[in-house]
Amino acid sequence: MKVIFITSNEGKFREAKSIGEKYGIEVEWRKEEYLEPQGNDLEEIARKSAEMLSKKIKEPFFIEDSGLFIPALKGFPGPYSSFVFKTIGNEGILKLMDGVEDRRAYFLAVVAFFDGKEILTFKGRVDGRIAKEMRGDKGFGFDPIFEYDGRTFAEMGDEKNEVSHRRRALEELFRYLAKK
Ligand code: IMP
């Protein structure tokens, strides 16, 4: 089976393609930026984006939306992760977390899949902690401050892809497609 992944991020596409191969699913890249609706809920945002795109793309496709959630900050930056990363960045998050003891955090990824008729969503989550300072030079976004099992995602390199929220959400989708 072939399915289109709509994303402007080539790294995300390559990751999805290699996971898809394990399930016998061919992932094709459609490089496209689309306007994300605003909202407080990642699943709803992903679903609405897919709904919008389904008006012009009639073949099966999926998109992915993710964010970093920090319980001590009431879930911030959550669905605003991309904007927060571009504005206050890792340093800003570290400042907000200064003196905060509860350093738990998680990444959440939502994949919204359009099967030609309806939209289905799949989720993946990875739990970790906000480090005290930035460490590591690999990856992107909040990777240098997200600690998983003692190392930051930016220190883990490709090993991150084995445990990431995105991988978990994509595997949910591919398991579903492989069964069909
Ligand atoms: P989007 O799904 O590309 O819109 O991602 C939203 C934002 O969440 C990105 O700009 C990153 O700042 C952050 N983010 C999502 N996934 C990751 C990840 O795996 N590592 C680090 N930051 C991430």
mmCIF file of C-alpha atoms and ligand atoms in Angstrom:
data_model
loop_
_atom_site.group_PDB
_atom_site.id
_atom_site.type_symbol
_atom_site.label_atom_id
_atom_site.label_comp_id
_atom_site.label_asym_id
_atom_site.label_seq_id
_atom_site.Cartn_x
_atom_site.Cartn_y
_atom_site.Cartn_z
ATOM 1 C CA MET A 1 0.000 0.000 0.000
ATOM 2 C CA LYS A 2 1.092 3.554 -0.751
ATOM 3 C CA VAL A 3 0.328 6.547 1.416
ATOM 4 C CA ILE A 4 1.307 10.217 1.089
ATOM 5 C CA PHE A 5 2.949 12.098 3.964
ATOM 6 C CA ILE A 6 2.303 15.842 3.718
ATOM 7 C CA THR A 7 5.060 17.727 5.521
ATOM 8 C CA SER A 8 7.570 20.445 4.809
ATOM 9 C CA ASN A 9 10.101 18.639 7.019
ATOM 10 C CA GLU A 10 12.348 16.204 5.147
ATOM 11 C CA GLY A 11 13.688 14.662 8.365
ATOM 12 C CA LYS A 12 10.175 13.681 9.408
ATOM 13 C CA PHE A 13 9.534 12.193 5.975
ATOM 14 C CA ARG A 14 12.720 10.090 6.020
ATOM 15 C CA GLU A 15 11.900 8.764 9.471
ATOM 16 C CA ALA A 16 8.359 7.825 8.368
ATOM 17 C CA LYS A 17 9.594 6.191 5.170
ATOM 18 C CA SER A 18 12.009 3.901 6.991
ATOM 19 C CA ILE A 19 9.420 2.873 9.605
ATOM 20 C CA GLY A 20 6.838 2.300 6.844
ATOM 21 C CA GLU A 21 9.178 -0.119 5.064
ATOM 22 C CA LYS A 22 9.083 -2.433 8.075
ATOM 23 C CA TYR A 23 5.328 -2.716 7.641
ATOM 24 C CA GLY A 24 5.408 -3.041 3.843
ATOM 25 C CA ILE A 25 3.974 0.434 3.391
ATOM 26 C CA GLU A 26 5.371 2.840 0.830
ATOM 27 C CA VAL A 27 5.461 6.406 2.123
ATOM 28 C CA GLU A 28 5.547 9.097 -0.546
ATOM 29 C CA TRP A 29 6.613 12.638 0.266
ATOM 30 C CA ARG A 30 4.418 15.607 -0.624
ATOM 31 C CA LYS A 31 6.450 18.655 0.403
ATOM 32 C CA GLU A 32 3.896 21.219 1.313
ATOM 33 C CA GLU A 33 3.335 23.850 3.961
ATOM 34 C CA TYR A 34 -0.215 24.276 5.131
ATOM 35 C CA LEU A 35 -1.879 26.681 7.506
ATOM 36 C CA GLU A 36 -2.477 25.078 10.903
ATOM 37 C CA PRO A 37 -5.671 26.129 12.661
ATOM 38 C CA GLN A 38 -5.160 27.539 16.162
ATOM 39 C CA GLY A 39 -6.379 25.551 19.122
ATOM 40 C CA ASN A 40 -5.616 24.128 22.540
ATOM 41 C CA ASP A 41 -5.775 20.505 21.541
ATOM 42 C CA LEU A 42 -3.167 18.828 19.348
ATOM 43 C CA GLU A 43 -5.527 16.110 18.140
ATOM 44 C CA GLU A 44 -8.131 18.648 17.108
ATOM 45 C CA ILE A 45 -5.558 20.775 15.277
ATOM 46 C CA ALA A 46 -4.245 17.738 13.369
ATOM 47 C CA ARG A 47 -7.764 16.592 12.521
ATOM 48 C CA LYS A 48 -8.791 20.039 11.261
ATOM 49 C CA SER A 49 -5.610 20.403 9.181
ATOM 50 C CA ALA A 50 -6.272 16.998 7.592
ATOM 51 C CA GLU A 51 -9.890 17.955 6.959
ATOM 52 C CA MET A 52 -8.778 21.107 5.144
ATOM 53 C CA LEU A 53 -6.229 19.219 3.056
ATOM 54 C CA SER A 54 -8.744 16.484 2.213
ATOM 55 C CA LYS A 55 -10.727 19.041 0.237
ATOM 56 C CA LYS A 56 -8.021 19.070 -2.421
ATOM 57 C CA ILE A 57 -6.137 15.784 -1.942
ATOM 58 C CA LYS A 58 -8.302 12.776 -2.654
ATOM 59 C CA GLU A 59 -5.757 9.967 -2.229
ATOM 60 C CA PRO A 60 -4.886 8.525 1.210
ATOM 61 C CA PHE A 61 -2.507 10.826 3.087
ATOM 62 C CA PHE A 62 -1.411 11.674 6.598
ATOM 63 C CA ILE A 63 0.054 14.600 8.475
ATOM 64 C CA GLU A 64 1.784 14.758 11.840
ATOM 65 C CA ASP A 65 1.679 17.375 14.548
ATOM 66 C CA SER A 66 3.661 17.310 17.762
ATOM 67 C CA GLY A 67 4.488 19.295 20.852
ATOM 68 C CA LEU A 68 6.269 19.387 24.195
ATOM 69 C CA PHE A 69 4.106 19.326 27.341
ATOM 70 C CA ILE A 70 5.380 20.331 30.794
ATOM 71 C CA PRO A 71 2.953 19.510 33.637
ATOM 72 C CA ALA A 72 4.615 21.995 36.048
ATOM 73 C CA LEU A 73 3.775 24.732 33.493
ATOM 74 C CA LYS A 74 0.192 23.429 33.109
ATOM 75 C CA GLY A 75 1.054 21.741 29.812
ATOM 76 C CA PHE A 76 2.851 24.712 28.224
ATOM 77 C CA PRO A 77 4.067 24.978 25.457
ATOM 78 C CA GLY A 78 1.877 22.091 24.170
ATOM 79 C CA PRO A 79 0.108 23.049 20.923
ATOM 80 C CA TYR A 80 2.102 26.293 20.826
ATOM 81 C CA SER A 81 5.457 24.480 20.745
ATOM 82 C CA SER A 82 6.483 25.622 17.322
ATOM 83 C CA PHE A 83 5.822 29.314 18.105
ATOM 84 C CA VAL A 84 7.422 29.056 21.554
ATOM 85 C CA PHE A 85 10.508 27.407 20.097
ATOM 86 C CA LYS A 86 10.843 30.202 17.530
ATOM 87 C CA THR A 87 10.365 32.918 20.139
ATOM 88 C CA ILE A 88 11.751 32.117 23.615
ATOM 89 C CA GLY A 89 13.427 28.841 22.557
ATOM 90 C CA ASN A 90 15.212 26.380 24.807
ATOM 91 C CA GLU A 91 16.728 29.138 26.913
ATOM 92 C CA GLY A 92 13.288 30.578 27.607
ATOM 93 C CA ILE A 93 11.944 27.202 28.742
ATOM 94 C CA LEU A 94 14.973 26.688 30.992
ATOM 95 C CA LYS A 95 14.328 30.098 32.547
ATOM 96 C CA LEU A 96 10.665 29.270 33.172
ATOM 97 C CA MET A 97 11.796 26.022 34.814
ATOM 98 C CA ASP A 98 14.405 27.721 37.008
ATOM 99 C CA GLY A 99 13.882 26.530 40.590
ATOM 100 C CA VAL A 100 11.023 24.225 39.582
ATOM 101 C CA GLU A 101 11.409 20.837 41.178
ATOM 102 C CA ASP A 102 8.896 18.849 39.135
ATOM 103 C CA ARG A 103 10.795 18.564 35.853
ATOM 104 C CA ARG A 104 8.590 15.955 34.188
ATOM 105 C CA ALA A 105 7.814 16.552 30.523
ATOM 106 C CA TYR A 106 6.532 14.629 27.546
ATOM 107 C CA PHE A 107 6.394 14.895 23.800
ATOM 108 C CA LEU A 108 3.126 14.047 22.120
ATOM 109 C CA ALA A 109 2.672 13.335 18.417
ATOM 110 C CA VAL A 110 -0.651 13.056 16.626
ATOM 111 C CA VAL A 111 -0.893 11.544 13.180
ATOM 112 C CA ALA A 112 -4.088 12.365 11.269
ATOM 113 C CA PHE A 113 -4.759 9.955 8.403
ATOM 114 C CA PHE A 114 -7.285 10.490 5.607
ATOM 115 C CA ASP A 115 -8.276 7.179 4.012
ATOM 116 C CA GLY A 116 -10.141 8.778 1.116
ATOM 117 C CA LYS A 117 -13.372 8.976 3.108
ATOM 118 C CA GLU A 118 -12.750 9.790 6.737
ATOM 119 C CA ILE A 119 -10.031 10.966 9.115
ATOM 120 C CA LEU A 120 -8.503 8.741 11.793
ATOM 121 C CA THR A 121 -6.000 9.865 14.410
ATOM 122 C CA PHE A 122 -3.126 7.972 16.081
ATOM 123 C CA LYS A 123 -1.071 9.155 19.041
ATOM 124 C CA GLY A 124 2.404 8.556 20.404
ATOM 125 C CA ARG A 125 3.951 9.808 23.612
ATOM 126 C CA VAL A 126 7.402 9.719 25.182
ATOM 127 C CA ASP A 127 8.018 10.683 28.807
ATOM 128 C CA GLY A 128 11.141 12.383 30.079
ATOM 129 C CA ARG A 129 12.400 15.371 32.040
ATOM 130 C CA ILE A 130 13.521 18.924 31.358
ATOM 131 C CA ALA A 131 17.290 19.028 31.822
ATOM 132 C CA LYS A 132 18.946 21.723 33.948
ATOM 133 C CA GLU A 133 20.897 22.979 30.929
ATOM 134 C CA MET A 134 21.135 22.316 27.183
ATOM 135 C CA ARG A 135 23.214 19.259 26.288
ATOM 136 C CA GLY A 136 24.072 17.631 22.945
ATOM 137 C CA ASP A 137 24.304 18.893 19.398
ATOM 138 C CA LYS A 138 22.111 16.497 17.416
ATOM 139 C CA GLY A 139 18.428 16.643 16.564
ATOM 140 C CA PHE A 140 16.290 19.754 16.495
ATOM 141 C CA GLY A 141 13.844 21.861 18.478
ATOM 142 C CA PHE A 142 13.638 21.015 22.158
ATOM 143 C CA ASP A 143 15.956 17.981 21.849
ATOM 144 C CA PRO A 144 18.840 19.609 23.837
ATOM 145 C CA ILE A 145 16.647 20.111 26.929
ATOM 146 C CA PHE A 146 14.577 16.896 26.818
ATOM 147 C CA GLU A 147 16.153 14.164 28.927
ATOM 148 C CA TYR A 148 15.221 10.538 28.324
ATOM 149 C CA ASP A 149 16.809 7.887 30.533
ATOM 150 C CA GLY A 150 19.643 10.202 31.603
ATOM 151 C CA ARG A 151 20.600 11.517 28.159
ATOM 152 C CA THR A 152 19.042 14.375 26.232
ATOM 153 C CA PHE A 153 17.484 13.605 22.843
ATOM 154 C CA ALA A 154 20.223 15.824 21.365
ATOM 155 C CA GLU A 155 22.842 13.498 22.904
ATOM 156 C CA MET A 156 21.115 10.353 21.604
ATOM 157 C CA GLY A 157 21.324 11.048 17.863
ATOM 158 C CA ASP A 158 19.553 8.352 15.807
ATOM 159 C CA GLU A 159 18.794 6.322 18.939
ATOM 160 C CA LYS A 160 16.127 8.921 19.647
ATOM 161 C CA ASN A 161 14.154 7.687 16.649
ATOM 162 C CA GLU A 162 13.725 4.278 18.292
ATOM 163 C CA VAL A 163 11.752 5.744 21.194
ATOM 164 C CA SER A 164 10.318 9.004 19.913
ATOM 165 C CA HIS A 165 6.695 10.087 20.176
ATOM 166 C CA ARG A 166 6.642 10.377 16.384
ATOM 167 C CA ARG A 167 7.814 6.819 15.920
ATOM 168 C CA ARG A 168 5.176 5.557 18.318
ATOM 169 C CA ALA A 169 2.374 7.442 16.548
ATOM 170 C CA LEU A 170 3.585 6.359 13.088
ATOM 171 C CA GLU A 171 3.805 2.731 14.197
ATOM 172 C CA GLU A 172 0.205 2.909 15.382
ATOM 173 C CA LEU A 173 -0.804 4.123 11.913
ATOM 174 C CA PHE A 174 1.296 1.563 10.031
ATOM 175 C CA ARG A 175 0.081 -1.307 12.220
ATOM 176 C CA TYR A 176 -3.469 -0.248 11.401
ATOM 177 C CA LEU A 177 -2.727 -0.015 7.657
ATOM 178 C CA ALA A 178 -0.875 -3.341 7.581
ATOM 179 C CA LYS A 179 -3.925 -5.106 9.045
ATOM 180 C CA LYS A 180 -6.291 -3.700 6.398
HETATM 181 P P1 IMP B 1 5.500 20.408 14.496
HETATM 182 O O1 IMP B 1 4.804 19.118 14.704
HETATM 183 O O2 IMP B 1 6.527 20.290 13.409
HETATM 184 O O3 IMP B 1 4.579 21.569 14.346
HETATM 185 O O4 IMP B 1 6.358 20.608 15.803
HETATM 186 C C1 IMP B 1 6.048 21.545 16.781
HETATM 187 C C2 IMP B 1 7.260 21.935 17.580
HETATM 188 O O5 IMP B 1 7.440 20.965 18.603
HETATM 189 C C3 IMP B 1 8.555 21.975 16.791
HETATM 190 O O6 IMP B 1 8.821 23.237 16.297
HETATM 191 C C4 IMP B 1 9.580 21.606 17.834
HETATM 192 O O7 IMP B 1 9.972 22.792 18.472
HETATM 193 C C5 IMP B 1 8.793 20.749 18.819
HETATM 194 N N1 IMP B 1 9.076 19.328 18.584
HETATM 195 C C6 IMP B 1 8.265 18.405 18.017
HETATM 196 N N2 IMP B 1 8.857 17.209 17.949
HETATM 197 C C7 IMP B 1 10.073 17.386 18.496
HETATM 198 C C8 IMP B 1 11.178 16.502 18.689
HETATM 199 O O8 IMP B 1 11.179 15.302 18.351
HETATM 200 N N3 IMP B 1 12.264 17.062 19.257
HETATM 201 C C9 IMP B 1 12.330 18.360 19.634
HETATM 202 N N4 IMP B 1 11.359 19.218 19.460
HETATM 203 C C10 IMP B 1 10.220 18.730 18.887
#
